[in-house]
Coordinates of C-alpha atoms (C1' of nucleotides) in Angstrom, one line a residue:
Chain F
X146 CA 0.0 0.0 0.0
X147 CA 2.9 2.2 0.5
X148 CA 3.2 4.5 -2.5
X149 CA 6.8 3.8 -3.4
X150 CA 7.7 7.4 -3.5
X151 CA 11.1 6.6 -5.0
X152 CA 9.3 5.5 -8.1
X153 CA 8.2 9.0 -9.0
X154 CA 11.8 9.9 -9.4
X155 CA 12.4 6.9 -11.6
X156 CA 9.5 7.9 -13.8
X157 CA 10.7 11.4 -14.1
X158 CA 14.2 10.2 -14.9
X159 CA 12.9 7.8 -17.5
X160 CA 10.6 10.5 -19.0
X161 CA 13.5 12.9 -19.3
X162 CA 15.8 10.2 -20.8
X163 CA 13.2 9.3 -23.4
X164 CA 13.3 12.7 -24.9
X165 CA 16.9 13.4 -24.3
X166 CA 16.6 16.4 -21.9
X167 CA 19.2 17.5 -19.5
X168 CA 18.4 18.4 -15.9
X169 CA 19.4 22.0 -16.8
X170 CA 17.0 22.1 -19.7
X171 CA 14.1 20.7 -17.6
X172 CA 15.0 23.2 -14.8
X173 CA 14.6 26.0 -17.3
X174 CA 11.3 24.6 -18.7
X175 CA 9.5 24.1 -15.5
X176 CA 11.1 26.6 -13.1
X177 CA 12.5 24.1 -10.6
X178 CA 16.2 24.1 -9.7
X179 CA 18.2 21.3 -11.3
X180 CA 19.6 20.3 -8.0
X181 CA 16.1 19.7 -6.8
X182 CA 15.2 17.7 -9.9
X183 CA 18.3 15.6 -9.4
X184 CA 17.4 14.8 -5.8
X185 CA 13.8 13.9 -6.8
X186 CA 15.1 11.6 -9.5
X187 CA 17.4 9.8 -7.0
X188 CA 14.6 9.5 -4.5
X189 CA 16.4 11.7 -2.0
X190 CA 13.5 14.1 -1.8
X191 CA 9.7 13.9 -2.3
X192 CA 8.4 17.0 -4.0
X193 CA 5.5 19.1 -2.9
X194 CA 2.4 19.0 -5.1
X195 CA 3.3 22.6 -6.1
X196 CA 6.7 21.6 -7.5
X197 CA 5.4 18.4 -9.0
X198 CA 2.8 20.5 -10.7
X199 CA 5.4 22.8 -12.1
X200 CA 7.3 19.8 -13.4
X201 CA 4.4 18.2 -15.0
X202 CA 3.1 21.4 -16.6
X203 CA 6.5 22.4 -17.7
X204 CA 6.9 19.0 -19.4
X205 CA 3.4 19.1 -20.7
X206 CA 2.6 15.8 -19.1
X207 CA -0.3 14.6 -17.0
X208 CA 0.3 14.3 -13.3
X209 CA -0.6 10.6 -13.3
X210 CA 2.5 10.1 -15.5
X211 CA 4.6 10.4 -12.3
X212 CA 2.2 9.2 -9.7
X213 CA 1.1 5.8 -10.9
X214 CA 2.1 2.9 -8.8
X215 CA 3.6 -0.5 -9.4
X216 CA 3.9 -0.3 -13.1
X217 CA 5.1 -3.4 -14.9
X218 CA 5.6 -5.6 -11.9
X219 CA 3.9 -8.9 -11.6
X220 CA 2.1 -9.2 -8.4
X221 CA 1.3 -12.5 -6.7
X222 CA -1.6 -12.0 -4.5
X223 CA -1.7 -15.6 -3.2
X224 CA 1.0 -15.2 -0.7
X225 CA -0.4 -12.0 0.8
X226 CA -3.3 -12.5 3.1
X227 CA -6.2 -14.5 2.0
X228 CA -8.5 -13.0 4.5
X229 CA -11.5 -14.9 5.9
X230 CA -14.2 -13.1 7.7
X231 CA -16.8 -14.2 10.2
X232 CA -19.3 -15.4 7.5
X233 CA -16.7 -17.7 5.9
X234 CA -16.2 -15.5 2.9
X235 CA -12.6 -15.6 1.7
X236 CA -11.3 -12.3 0.4
X237 CA -8.0 -12.1 -1.6
X238 CA -6.8 -8.6 -2.6
X239 CA -5.9 -8.4 -6.3
X240 CA -5.1 -4.7 -6.6
X241 CA -4.7 -2.8 -3.4
X242 CA -6.4 0.6 -3.2
X243 CA -4.4 3.2 -5.1
X244 CA -5.3 6.9 -4.5
X245 CA -4.3 7.8 -8.0
X246 CA -6.7 5.3 -9.6
X247 CA -9.4 5.4 -7.1
X248 CA -10.3 1.8 -6.9
X249 CA -9.4 -1.6 -5.4
X250 CA -10.1 -5.1 -6.6
X251 CA -10.7 -8.3 -4.8
X252 CA -11.2 -12.0 -5.6
X253 CA -14.0 -13.4 -3.4
X254 CA -14.9 -17.0 -2.7
X255 CA -18.1 -17.9 -1.0
X256 CA -18.5 -21.5 0.4
X257 CA -21.8 -23.2 0.2
X258 CA -24.3 -21.6 2.5
X259 CA -22.3 -18.6 3.1
X260 CA -24.1 -15.3 3.9
X261 CA -22.3 -12.0 4.1
X262 CA -24.1 -8.8 4.9
X263 CA -22.3 -5.6 4.2
X264 CA -23.0 -2.2 5.7
X265 CA -23.2 0.8 3.4
X266 CA -19.9 2.3 2.1
X267 CA -19.2 5.9 1.7
X268 CA -21.5 8.0 -0.5
X269 CA -20.9 7.4 -4.2
X270 CA -19.0 4.2 -3.9
X271 CA -19.8 1.8 -6.7
X272 CA -19.2 -1.9 -6.7
X273 CA -18.6 -4.1 -9.8
X274 CA -19.1 -7.8 -9.5
X275 CA -17.9 -10.3 -12.1
X276 CA -19.2 -13.8 -11.7
X277 CA -16.5 -16.4 -12.4
X278 CA -17.6 -19.8 -11.1
X279 CA -20.8 -21.2 -9.4
X280 CA -23.8 -19.2 -8.5
X281 CA -24.4 -16.3 -6.2
X282 CA -27.3 -14.2 -4.9
X283 CA -26.7 -10.5 -4.4
X284 CA -28.9 -8.3 -2.2
X285 CA -29.2 -4.9 -3.7
X286 CA -31.8 -2.2 -3.4
X287 CA -34.1 -4.3 -1.4
X288 CA -34.1 -7.4 -3.6
X289 CA -32.1 -10.6 -4.1
X290 CA -30.7 -11.1 -7.5
X291 CA -29.1 -14.3 -8.9
X292 CA -25.9 -14.3 -10.8
X293 CA -24.3 -17.1 -12.7
X294 CA -20.9 -17.5 -14.2
X295 CA -20.2 -14.9 -16.9
X296 CA -22.7 -12.3 -15.6
X297 CA -21.7 -9.0 -14.2
X298 CA -23.5 -6.5 -12.0
X299 CA -22.8 -2.8 -11.2
X300 CA -24.5 -1.3 -8.2
X301 CA -24.3 1.6 -5.8
X302 CA -22.6 0.4 -2.6
X303 CA -23.5 3.3 -0.4
X304 CA -26.5 1.3 0.9
X305 CA -27.0 -2.0 2.6
X306 CA -26.1 -5.0 0.4
X307 CA -25.1 -8.6 0.9
X308 CA -23.9 -11.8 -0.8
X309 CA -25.1 -15.3 -0.2
X310 CA -24.4 -18.7 -1.8
X311 CA -27.3 -21.2 -1.7
X312 CA -26.0 -23.3 -4.5
X313 CA -24.3 -26.7 -4.4
X314 CA -20.8 -25.4 -5.1
X315 CA -18.5 -22.7 -3.9
X316 CA -18.9 -19.4 -5.8
X317 CA -16.0 -17.3 -7.1
X318 CA -16.4 -13.6 -8.0
X319 CA -14.2 -10.6 -8.7
X320 CA -15.3 -7.5 -6.9
X321 CA -14.1 -4.0 -8.0
X322 CA -14.8 -1.2 -5.7
X323 CA -14.7 2.3 -7.1
X324 CA -14.4 5.4 -4.9
X325 CA -15.8 8.4 -6.7
X326 CA -14.5 11.9 -7.4
X327 CA -17.6 13.7 -6.3
X328 CA -20.0 12.8 -3.6
Chain Z
X61 CA -4.9 25.2 -16.8
X62 CA -3.1 25.3 -13.5
X63 CA -5.8 24.9 -10.8
X64 CA -4.9 27.1 -7.9
X65 CA -3.3 25.2 -5.1
X66 CA -5.5 26.7 -2.5
X67 CA -8.3 24.6 -4.0
X68 CA -6.7 21.5 -2.6
X69 CA -7.5 22.7 0.9
X70 CA -11.0 23.6 -0.1
X71 CA -11.7 20.2 -1.5
X72 CA -10.2 18.5 1.5
X73 CA -12.3 20.7 3.8
X74 CA -15.5 20.0 1.9
X75 CA -14.7 16.3 1.7
X76 CA -14.2 16.2 5.5
X77 CA -17.4 18.2 6.1
X78 CA -19.5 16.0 4.0
X79 CA -18.9 13.0 6.2
X80 CA -18.7 14.9 9.4
X81 CA -15.1 14.1 10.3
X82 CA -13.1 16.2 12.7
X83 CA -9.5 17.2 12.0
X84 CA -8.5 15.0 14.9
X85 CA -10.3 12.0 13.4
X86 CA -8.7 12.5 10.0
X87 CA -5.3 12.9 11.6
X88 CA -5.7 9.6 13.2
X89 CA -7.0 8.0 10.0
X90 CA -4.2 9.1 7.8
X91 CA -1.2 9.8 10.1
X92 CA -0.9 13.5 9.4
X93 CA -1.0 16.0 12.3
X94 CA -4.2 17.9 12.6
X95 CA -2.3 21.1 12.7
X96 CA -0.9 20.3 9.2
X97 CA -4.4 19.3 8.0
X98 CA -5.7 22.6 9.2
X99 CA -3.1 24.6 7.5
X100 CA -3.6 22.8 4.2
X101 CA -7.4 23.4 4.4
X102 CA -6.8 27.1 4.9
X103 CA -4.3 27.2 2.1
X104 CA -1.5 28.2 4.3
X105 CA 0.6 25.2 3.2
X106 CA 0.8 23.1 0.1
X107 CA 1.5 19.5 1.1
X108 CA 4.1 17.2 -0.3
X109 CA 3.0 14.4 -2.5
X110 CA 3.9 12.0 0.4
X111 CA 1.5 13.6 2.8
X112 CA -1.2 14.1 0.2
X113 CA -0.9 10.5 -0.5
X114 CA -1.3 9.6 3.2
X115 CA -4.4 11.8 3.3
X116 CA -6.0 10.3 0.2
X117 CA -5.1 6.8 1.2
X118 CA -6.3 7.3 4.8
X119 CA -9.6 8.7 3.5
X120 CA -10.0 6.0 0.8
X121 CA -10.2 8.7 -1.8
X122 CA -8.4 9.1 -5.2
X123 CA -5.8 11.8 -5.4
X124 CA -7.7 13.4 -8.2
X125 CA -10.3 14.3 -5.7
X126 CA -8.0 16.9 -4.3
X127 CA -5.9 17.7 -7.4
X128 CA -8.4 18.4 -10.1
X129 CA -12.0 19.4 -10.3
X130 CA -14.5 17.2 -12.0
X131 CA -13.9 19.0 -15.3
X132 CA -12.4 17.6 -18.4
X133 CA -13.6 14.0 -18.1
X134 CA -14.1 13.5 -21.8
X135 CA -12.7 10.4 -23.2
X136 CA -14.0 8.1 -25.8
X137 CA -11.2 5.7 -26.6
X138 CA -13.1 2.5 -27.3
X139 CA -13.0 1.1 -30.7
X140 CA -16.3 -0.4 -32.0
X141 CA -17.2 -3.5 -30.1
X142 CA -15.6 -6.4 -31.8
X143 CA -15.5 -10.0 -30.6
X144 CA -12.6 -11.4 -32.5
X145 CA -9.6 -9.5 -33.9
X146 CA -7.1 -10.5 -36.5
X147 CA -4.8 -12.4 -34.1
X148 CA -7.6 -14.6 -33.0
X149 CA -7.9 -12.9 -29.6
X150 CA -11.5 -13.0 -28.4
X151 CA -12.6 -9.9 -26.6
X152 CA -15.9 -9.7 -24.6
X153 CA -16.8 -6.4 -22.9
X154 CA -17.7 -6.7 -19.3
X155 CA -18.2 -3.1 -18.3
X156 CA -18.4 -0.5 -21.0
X157 CA -16.4 2.6 -20.7
X158 CA -18.0 5.2 -18.4
X159 CA -16.7 8.7 -18.3
X160 CA -17.6 9.1 -14.7
X161 CA -15.8 6.0 -13.6
X162 CA -12.9 6.4 -16.1
X163 CA -12.4 2.8 -16.9
X164 CA -13.7 -0.1 -19.0
X165 CA -13.2 -3.9 -18.5
X166 CA -13.0 -6.8 -20.8
X167 CA -12.7 -10.5 -20.6
X168 CA -10.1 -11.7 -23.1
X169 CA -9.4 -15.2 -24.3
X170 CA -6.2 -16.1 -26.2
X171 CA -6.2 -19.4 -28.1
X172 CA -3.0 -21.4 -28.2
X173 CA -0.3 -19.7 -30.2
X174 CA -2.1 -16.4 -30.3
X175 CA 0.0 -13.3 -30.5
X176 CA -1.5 -9.8 -30.2
X177 CA 0.6 -6.7 -30.5
X178 CA -0.9 -3.5 -29.2
X179 CA 0.2 0.0 -30.1
X180 CA 0.5 2.6 -27.3
X181 CA -2.6 4.0 -25.9
X182 CA -3.0 7.7 -24.9
X183 CA -0.6 9.1 -22.3
X184 CA -1.4 8.0 -18.8
X185 CA -3.5 5.0 -19.7
X186 CA -3.1 2.1 -17.3
X187 CA -4.0 -1.5 -17.9
X188 CA -4.7 -4.1 -15.2
X189 CA -4.5 -7.7 -16.1
X190 CA -5.9 -10.5 -13.9
X191 CA -4.9 -14.0 -15.0
X192 CA -7.8 -16.4 -14.7
X193 CA -6.9 -19.6 -16.5
X194 CA -4.0 -21.0 -18.4
X195 CA -0.8 -19.1 -18.9
X196 CA 0.1 -16.0 -20.8
X197 CA 3.1 -13.9 -21.6
X198 CA 2.9 -10.1 -21.6
X199 CA 5.3 -7.8 -23.3
X200 CA 5.8 -4.7 -21.2
X201 CA 8.6 -2.1 -20.9
X202 CA 10.8 -4.0 -23.2
X203 CA 10.5 -7.5 -21.7
X204 CA 8.2 -10.5 -21.8
X205 CA 6.7 -11.5 -18.5
X206 CA 5.0 -14.7 -17.7
X207 CA 1.7 -14.8 -15.8
X208 CA -0.1 -17.8 -14.4
X209 CA -3.6 -18.1 -13.0
X210 CA -4.1 -16.0 -9.9
X211 CA -1.4 -13.4 -10.8
X212 CA -2.1 -9.9 -11.7
X213 CA -0.1 -7.2 -13.5
X214 CA -0.5 -3.4 -13.6
X215 CA 1.4 -1.5 -16.3
X216 CA 1.5 1.8 -18.2
X217 CA -0.2 1.2 -21.5
X218 CA 1.0 4.4 -23.2
X219 CA 3.9 2.4 -24.7
X220 CA 4.1 -0.7 -27.0
X221 CA 2.8 -3.8 -25.4
X222 CA 1.5 -7.2 -26.4
X223 CA 0.1 -10.5 -25.3
X224 CA 0.9 -14.0 -26.4
X225 CA 0.0 -17.5 -25.4
X226 CA 2.6 -20.2 -26.0
X227 CA 1.1 -22.6 -23.5
X228 CA -0.8 -25.8 -24.2
X229 CA -4.3 -24.4 -23.4
X230 CA -6.3 -21.3 -24.1
X231 CA -5.6 -18.5 -21.7
X232 CA -8.3 -16.4 -20.1
X233 CA -7.7 -13.0 -18.5
X234 CA -9.6 -10.0 -17.4
X235 CA -8.3 -6.6 -18.6
X236 CA -9.2 -3.4 -16.9
X237 CA -8.2 -0.3 -18.8
X238 CA -8.1 3.0 -16.8
X239 CA -8.1 6.3 -18.5
X240 CA -6.6 9.2 -16.4
X241 CA -7.7 12.7 -16.1
X242 CA -5.8 15.0 -18.5
X243 CA -3.9 17.9 -17.1
Chain P
dC28 C1' -24.2 28.6 35.8
dC29 C1' -20.5 25.3 35.6
dG30 C1' -17.8 21.8 34.0
dC31 C1' -16.1 19.2 30.2
dA32 C1' -15.4 17.2 26.1
dA33 C1' -14.6 18.2 21.4
dT34 C1' -13.2 21.2 17.7
dG35 C1' -10.2 24.2 15.2
dT36 C1' -6.2 27.5 15.5
dG37 C1' -1.7 29.7 17.2
dC38 C1' 3.1 28.9 18.4
dG39 C1' 7.8 27.1 19.0
dT40 C1' 10.7 23.4 17.3
dT41 C1' 12.3 20.0 14.1
dA42 C1' 12.7 18.0 9.6
dT43 C1' 13.2 18.6 5.0
dA44 C1' 12.1 20.7 0.5
dA45 C1' 14.2 24.0 -2.5
dC46 C1' 17.6 27.2 -4.0
dG47 C1' 22.2 29.0 -5.8
dC48 C1' 26.7 27.9 -6.5
dA49 C1' 30.7 25.4 -7.0
dC50 C1' 32.9 21.1 -8.0
dA51 C1' 34.1 16.8 -10.6
dC52 C1' 33.3 14.3 -14.8
dT53 C1' 32.6 13.3 -19.3
dC54 C1' 33.3 13.9 -24.6
dA55 C1' 34.6 16.8 -28.8
dA56 C1' 37.2 19.7 -31.0
dT57 C1' 41.1 22.1 -30.9
Chain Q
dA71 C1' 47.6 17.7 -23.6
dT72 C1' 44.2 21.6 -23.1
dT73 C1' 40.5 24.0 -23.6
dG74 C1' 35.5 24.4 -23.2
dA75 C1' 30.7 23.5 -23.3
dG76 C1' 27.5 20.4 -21.2
dT77 C1' 26.4 16.9 -17.8
dG78 C1' 25.2 15.3 -13.1
dT79 C1' 26.2 15.6 -8.0
dG80 C1' 27.7 17.6 -3.3
dC81 C1' 27.3 21.5 0.0
dG82 C1' 25.7 25.5 2.7
dT83 C1' 21.8 28.4 3.2
dT84 C1' 17.1 29.6 3.2
dA85 C1' 12.2 28.7 3.0
dT86 C1' 8.7 26.0 4.5
dA87 C1' 6.3 21.5 5.4
dA88 C1' 5.2 18.9 9.5
dC89 C1' 5.0 17.9 14.3
dG90 C1' 3.5 18.3 19.3
dC91 C1' 1.5 20.9 22.6
dA92 C1' -1.2 24.4 24.5
dC93 C1' -4.8 27.8 24.0
dA94 C1' -9.5 29.9 22.8
dT95 C1' -14.0 28.7 21.4
dT96 C1' -18.1 26.3 20.8
dG97 C1' -21.8 23.1 22.3
dC98 C1' -24.0 20.2 25.5
dG99 C1' -25.5 18.0 29.8
dG100 C1' -25.9 18.4 34.7

DNA sequence: CCGCAATGTGCGTTATAACGCACACTCAAT
DNA sequence: ATTGAGTGTGCGTTATAACGCACATTGCGG
């Protein structure tokens, strides 16, 4: 979950290298001292948003260019915690929450007979469920809906909702939780 | 173009007010002193990316919530829905692109021997691959990486990348494509 | 009216982001 | 060799981000 702040320097360095710019040149373009730019690239300093903004706008690049986390690294979520809650639901994080992207993603397995009630999330939160294996019922907006493998469902999660599996086999789903820009 | 930095504080203040949180409470949630939070809200200080990250992460909110307004969320990058392309890759849309959410999601199946090269997307686009069945190799940042079922990979898609399946069985993956805000 | 707990702000201190400048260190061309 | 322009890094100083604590204010129950 830790944002790997050194990576923003690496991305800046790479960005600069790709278009053959010197630190001096970049300093002139964006109004940040070349010593500072050097320190940022080496991870010896984490910039303020003000200076990062000067850098991004001076280089005419989106901010996300330097902020995005864990690019190009294969992640193996099996070793990190497969968490099991009281209802027996097994939750495995696939992509941890990233403030830049605004969502997180889990793999969820519901054993037979499992029932999991979920209290409302923050306003505007939207869940996306992708059914992978088995069969599941989802309580949303006052009604139970049945999903089978291959089906998907998007729903507002800022209200009471729940999952249950009354089928004969364990159910596997992916759950993507999106946290909104505006409430 | 350059949104005033004072707006960061205003958005934070509004965010906090909307869910009735005190400075003290937020300080406990995200590990930033309440004095600092107060100064940021009043525009007396512009945070470093490290602290802004702590704030956003602690509040389970995307960074863009504090960095940009809700403006400029226009993106229509999807090609017309096709099911099977030249390489034999079978693409099934799961969630269509939504400007509010900023992403779309596909289920992709690669038959044995399938090779699909992808030209760079727009700057800042990020792909998230979740391996479901079989085995796949992904070309990213100049190298091929192997993924097996259960593994995930996040990478910057604004550069050349590609998929291939040299395994004995068809490969199934989910692909989530995230389109960033443009600065 | 009186605690009293909670909230936000002011203040002194520390940590560090950011600057300007000078110091190696390359390569080219003299 | 020897300049010289262009590169990145180290250093001392200044500006300010960030902290911890104490203070003033509000709101509420006794």
